[in-house]
Amino acid sequence: MSQPFFDALLHVGRPNLGDHDLFIKKIEGVLENRWLTAGPLGAEFEQRIAEVAGTRFAVATCNATVGLQIAARACGLRPGDEIIVPAFTWVATAHAVDWIGLVPVFCDIDEETGNLDPAQVARLIGPRTKGILGVHVFGVPCDIEGLTRIADEHGIPLIFDAAHGIGSSYRGKPIGGFGSAEVFSFHATKFLNSFEGGAIVTDDEEVAERARAMRNFGIGPDREVGSGGTNGKLTEAAAAMGLVSLASVDHFLAVNQANFDAYVEGLADVPGIRVRPLPLHPEDRCNLQYVVIDIDGEVAGIDRETLAATLLAENVSSRPYFSPGCHQLTPYRERPEVHAPHPLPRAEALAQRVLALPTGTAVTPSDVASICTIIRRTTT
Ligand code: T4K
């Protein structure tokens, strides 16, 4: 058997790491203070996240999944309410709301952006629809204007799963400040990580206050248990990591851009392969934390699974984010109430074509050039 091209496995989702010494210093401070969770670093992290998102409030959470649950409850959604979600997303979007008794109703997408198609959302609104949950998939902003119009028309909250969204912007304004609330993820594999973590960002003071209490068992500033709640607090170690990541965010963005450009250049003339994100609206920005190839198997002469296996043989890991569509996953496919009365052809088609490739600070443009050479060799 021949040697793989890379000596060690190149991962999708290798964490971006900030300054090592700064992190150790902050952890020493945490130990000295004996304040281990929801403490001063958490408060500082929240303030910095609100600045980046351009919002009045940020409520840090232990992860985005719990953050989405708290955001939905803080926006008034109750068990049994239907909430429209895209069929093309990570399963956490649907699980978060399903797990608290909401009914995720799967909606089709715009194949170019990969995000909720407002026209399809409008078709799905019914008497039980009490919210819309958009996802900025791969950091590409949703059609926020279109979704806001529908939510406003029907007087229902619009929440964004912005797990991929920090550092992206829509029409010049940072992702974070749209809808009733947006929720970031700071999972290890995300553009900006705090080991695990998340944040609910909003301009709505009442939503922020409710979310802050719900994150801490429903305990309000007066120590009264004023609402239901959960334990969604962020540890101080996670906040330390988050702050250290924030200090390097410009570097992470620059690396992502360089790697993305190298993929675009390296795969420019490969038939049947497009690099996502596709070109955006000129006033929008994407953090490029995911680079995903969109494979037209017939034109490329190779199917996604064979390409993934070929890459793996060369020590390049890849992930079919997000395949299959959420509505086709075991917990959802047999439940008629979560299925739109319309088919979901575009979500299903896109889910069959996508393959996420390594990027981030553990990957160099030269690695990317080699990955492109392997793909080129395999497809032509
Ligand atoms: N909404 C959306 C749209 C999301 O994409 C996500 C999460 C959420 C909501 C929920 O956010 P959180 O509750 O997680 O804050 C991963 C992540 O676990 C998940 O956070 C993420 N989306 C999803 C897209 O990807 P897996 O199962 O693919 O991850 P995993 O652990 O297999 O890691 C992927 C690769 O990263 C591996 O090749 C190894 C590498 N890796 C991973 C970790 C954890 C490392 O090199 N170091 C590490 O520490 O789901």
mmCIF file of N, CA and C and ligand atoms in Angstrom, residues 11-15 63-66 68 89-90 92-93 135 161 163-164 185-190 196-197 290 317 319 321-322, ligand 1:
data_model
loop_
_atom_site.group_PDB
_atom_site.id
_atom_site.type_symbol
_atom_site.label_atom_id
_atom_site.label_comp_id
_atom_site.label_asym_id
_atom_site.label_seq_id
_atom_site.Cartn_x
_atom_site.Cartn_y
_atom_site.Cartn_z
ATOM 1 N N HIS A 11 -7.800 17.190 10.026
ATOM 2 C CA HIS A 11 -9.199 17.121 10.448
ATOM 3 C C HIS A 11 -10.023 18.269 9.897
ATOM 4 N N VAL A 12 -11.317 18.009 9.729
ATOM 5 C CA VAL A 12 -12.297 19.091 9.629
ATOM 6 C C VAL A 12 -12.593 19.469 11.073
ATOM 7 N N GLY A 13 -12.624 20.745 11.389
ATOM 8 C CA GLY A 13 -13.037 21.139 12.735
ATOM 9 C C GLY A 13 -11.927 21.140 13.759
ATOM 10 N N ARG A 14 -10.664 21.162 13.298
ATOM 11 C CA ARG A 14 -9.554 21.297 14.243
ATOM 12 C C ARG A 14 -9.675 22.664 14.909
ATOM 13 N N PRO A 15 -9.605 22.745 16.240
ATOM 14 C CA PRO A 15 -9.863 24.043 16.880
ATOM 15 C C PRO A 15 -8.867 25.141 16.499
ATOM 16 N N ASN A 63 -23.569 25.946 26.010
ATOM 17 C CA ASN A 63 -23.415 25.574 24.589
ATOM 18 C C ASN A 63 -24.570 26.222 23.822
ATOM 19 N N ALA A 64 -24.560 26.094 22.519
ATOM 20 C CA ALA A 64 -25.618 26.747 21.729
ATOM 21 C C ALA A 64 -26.923 25.966 21.777
ATOM 22 N N THR A 65 -26.843 24.659 21.969
ATOM 23 C CA THR A 65 -28.076 23.861 21.993
ATOM 24 C C THR A 65 -28.959 24.326 23.156
ATOM 25 N N VAL A 66 -28.363 24.426 24.339
ATOM 26 C CA VAL A 66 -29.106 24.924 25.497
ATOM 27 C C VAL A 66 -29.457 26.406 25.278
ATOM 28 N N LEU A 68 -30.240 27.820 22.493
ATOM 29 C CA LEU A 68 -31.426 27.880 21.621
ATOM 30 C C LEU A 68 -32.693 27.577 22.414
ATOM 31 N N THR A 89 -29.598 21.561 8.062
ATOM 32 C CA THR A 89 -28.850 22.150 9.169
ATOM 33 C C THR A 89 -28.302 21.012 10.011
ATOM 34 N N TRP A 90 -27.486 21.350 11.000
ATOM 35 C CA TRP A 90 -27.027 20.348 11.962
ATOM 36 C C TRP A 90 -28.211 19.951 12.830
ATOM 37 N N ALA A 92 -28.710 19.668 15.801
ATOM 38 C CA ALA A 92 -28.934 20.435 17.039
ATOM 39 C C ALA A 92 -30.059 21.447 16.895
ATOM 40 N N THR A 93 -30.216 22.033 15.714
ATOM 41 C CA THR A 93 -31.268 23.039 15.527
ATOM 42 C C THR A 93 -32.635 22.439 15.850
ATOM 43 N N VAL A 135 -31.344 29.579 10.267
ATOM 44 C CA VAL A 135 -29.953 29.187 10.554
ATOM 45 C C VAL A 135 -29.057 29.828 9.499
ATOM 46 N N ASP A 161 -30.514 30.709 14.715
ATOM 47 C CA ASP A 161 -29.438 29.815 15.141
ATOM 48 C C ASP A 161 -28.205 30.326 14.408
ATOM 49 N N ALA A 163 -25.142 29.627 15.202
ATOM 50 C CA ALA A 163 -24.026 28.786 15.664
ATOM 51 C C ALA A 163 -22.786 28.994 14.797
ATOM 52 N N HIS A 164 -23.002 29.248 13.503
ATOM 53 C CA HIS A 164 -21.877 29.443 12.573
ATOM 54 C C HIS A 164 -21.640 30.922 12.295
ATOM 55 N N SER A 185 -22.620 29.677 18.745
ATOM 56 C CA SER A 185 -21.956 28.505 19.346
ATOM 57 C C SER A 185 -20.462 28.774 19.432
ATOM 58 N N PHE A 186 -19.894 28.393 20.579
ATOM 59 C CA PHE A 186 -18.437 28.468 20.745
ATOM 60 C C PHE A 186 -17.882 27.071 20.997
ATOM 61 N N HIS A 187 -18.477 26.085 20.331
ATOM 62 C CA HIS A 187 -17.966 24.708 20.428
ATOM 63 C C HIS A 187 -16.539 24.654 19.895
ATOM 64 N N ALA A 188 -15.798 23.643 20.359
ATOM 65 C CA ALA A 188 -14.389 23.492 19.969
ATOM 66 C C ALA A 188 -14.158 23.622 18.469
ATOM 67 N N THR A 189 -15.096 23.127 17.682
ATOM 68 C CA THR A 189 -14.885 23.108 16.231
ATOM 69 C C THR A 189 -15.304 24.415 15.553
ATOM 70 N N LYS A 190 -15.804 25.339 16.343
ATOM 71 C CA LYS A 190 -16.313 26.577 15.741
ATOM 72 C C LYS A 190 -15.188 27.595 15.531
ATOM 73 N N GLU A 196 -16.464 24.464 25.003
ATOM 74 C CA GLU A 196 -17.897 24.388 24.717
ATOM 75 C C GLU A 196 -18.451 25.733 25.148
ATOM 76 N N GLY A 197 -19.488 26.196 24.516
ATOM 77 C CA GLY A 197 -20.095 27.446 24.954
ATOM 78 C C GLY A 197 -21.052 27.987 23.914
ATOM 79 N N TYR A 290 -16.390 27.281 7.546
ATOM 80 C CA TYR A 290 -16.572 26.020 6.825
ATOM 81 C C TYR A 290 -16.237 26.241 5.354
ATOM 82 N N SER A 317 -9.407 14.174 6.306
ATOM 83 C CA SER A 317 -10.777 13.855 6.724
ATOM 84 C C SER A 317 -11.729 14.865 6.103
ATOM 85 N N ARG A 319 -16.275 15.847 6.090
ATOM 86 C CA ARG A 319 -17.565 15.570 6.737
ATOM 87 C C ARG A 319 -18.701 15.966 5.794
ATOM 88 N N TYR A 321 -21.347 17.562 5.956
ATOM 89 C CA TYR A 321 -22.237 18.522 6.643
ATOM 90 C C TYR A 321 -23.156 19.133 5.613
ATOM 91 N N PHE A 322 -24.486 19.034 5.664
ATOM 92 C CA PHE A 322 -25.310 18.369 6.645
ATOM 93 C C PHE A 322 -26.170 17.349 5.923
HETATM 94 N N1 T4K B 1 -26.743 24.758 15.320
HETATM 95 C C1 T4K B 1 -25.903 24.468 14.329
HETATM 96 C C2 T4K B 1 -26.227 24.922 12.960
HETATM 97 C C3 T4K B 1 -24.723 23.748 14.606
HETATM 98 O O1 T4K B 1 -23.870 23.447 13.595
HETATM 99 C C4 T4K B 1 -24.453 23.347 15.913
HETATM 100 C C5 T4K B 1 -23.267 22.577 16.221
HETATM 101 C C6 T4K B 1 -25.351 23.724 16.927
HETATM 102 C C7 T4K B 1 -26.502 24.423 16.593
HETATM 103 C C8 T4K B 1 -25.122 23.369 18.356
HETATM 104 O O2 T4K B 1 -24.002 24.020 18.905
HETATM 105 P P1 T4K B 1 -23.366 23.474 20.266
HETATM 106 O O3 T4K B 1 -24.465 23.038 21.161
HETATM 107 O O4 T4K B 1 -22.429 22.343 19.894
HETATM 108 O O5 T4K B 1 -22.633 24.670 20.818
HETATM 109 C C9 T4K B 1 -19.780 19.013 15.386
HETATM 110 C C10 T4K B 1 -20.010 19.723 16.699
HETATM 111 O O6 T4K B 1 -20.109 18.844 17.803
HETATM 112 C C11 T4K B 1 -21.179 20.634 16.699
HETATM 113 O O7 T4K B 1 -20.956 21.602 17.713
HETATM 114 C C12 T4K B 1 -21.348 21.354 15.372
HETATM 115 N N2 T4K B 1 -22.548 22.118 15.292
HETATM 116 C C13 T4K B 1 -21.348 20.361 14.228
HETATM 117 C C14 T4K B 1 -21.489 21.028 12.900
HETATM 118 O O8 T4K B 1 -20.110 19.674 14.233
HETATM 119 P P2 T4K B 1 -19.406 16.474 14.962
HETATM 120 O O9 T4K B 1 -20.070 15.283 15.564
HETATM 121 O O10 T4K B 1 -19.172 16.483 13.515
HETATM 122 O O11 T4K B 1 -18.079 16.867 15.732
HETATM 123 P P3 T4K B 1 -16.847 16.000 16.178
HETATM 124 O O12 T4K B 1 -16.767 16.065 17.663
HETATM 125 O O13 T4K B 1 -16.877 14.677 15.531
HETATM 126 O O14 T4K B 1 -15.631 16.839 15.607
HETATM 127 C C15 T4K B 1 -15.479 17.098 14.237
HETATM 128 C C16 T4K B 1 -14.017 17.102 13.887
HETATM 129 O O15 T4K B 1 -13.340 18.061 14.655
HETATM 130 C C17 T4K B 1 -13.307 15.786 14.085
HETATM 131 O O16 T4K B 1 -12.707 15.437 12.861
HETATM 132 C C18 T4K B 1 -12.213 16.048 15.085
HETATM 133 C C19 T4K B 1 -12.116 17.545 15.186
HETATM 134 N N3 T4K B 1 -11.997 17.968 16.577
HETATM 135 C C20 T4K B 1 -13.096 17.962 17.375
HETATM 136 C C21 T4K B 1 -13.004 18.362 18.680
HETATM 137 C C22 T4K B 1 -14.231 18.350 19.576
HETATM 138 C C23 T4K B 1 -10.765 18.335 17.062
HETATM 139 O O17 T4K B 1 -9.760 18.301 16.336
HETATM 140 N N4 T4K B 1 -10.662 18.761 18.351
HETATM 141 C C24 T4K B 1 -11.737 18.800 19.196
HETATM 142 O O18 T4K B 1 -11.595 19.219 20.353
HETATM 143 O O19 T4K B 1 -20.295 17.711 15.393
#
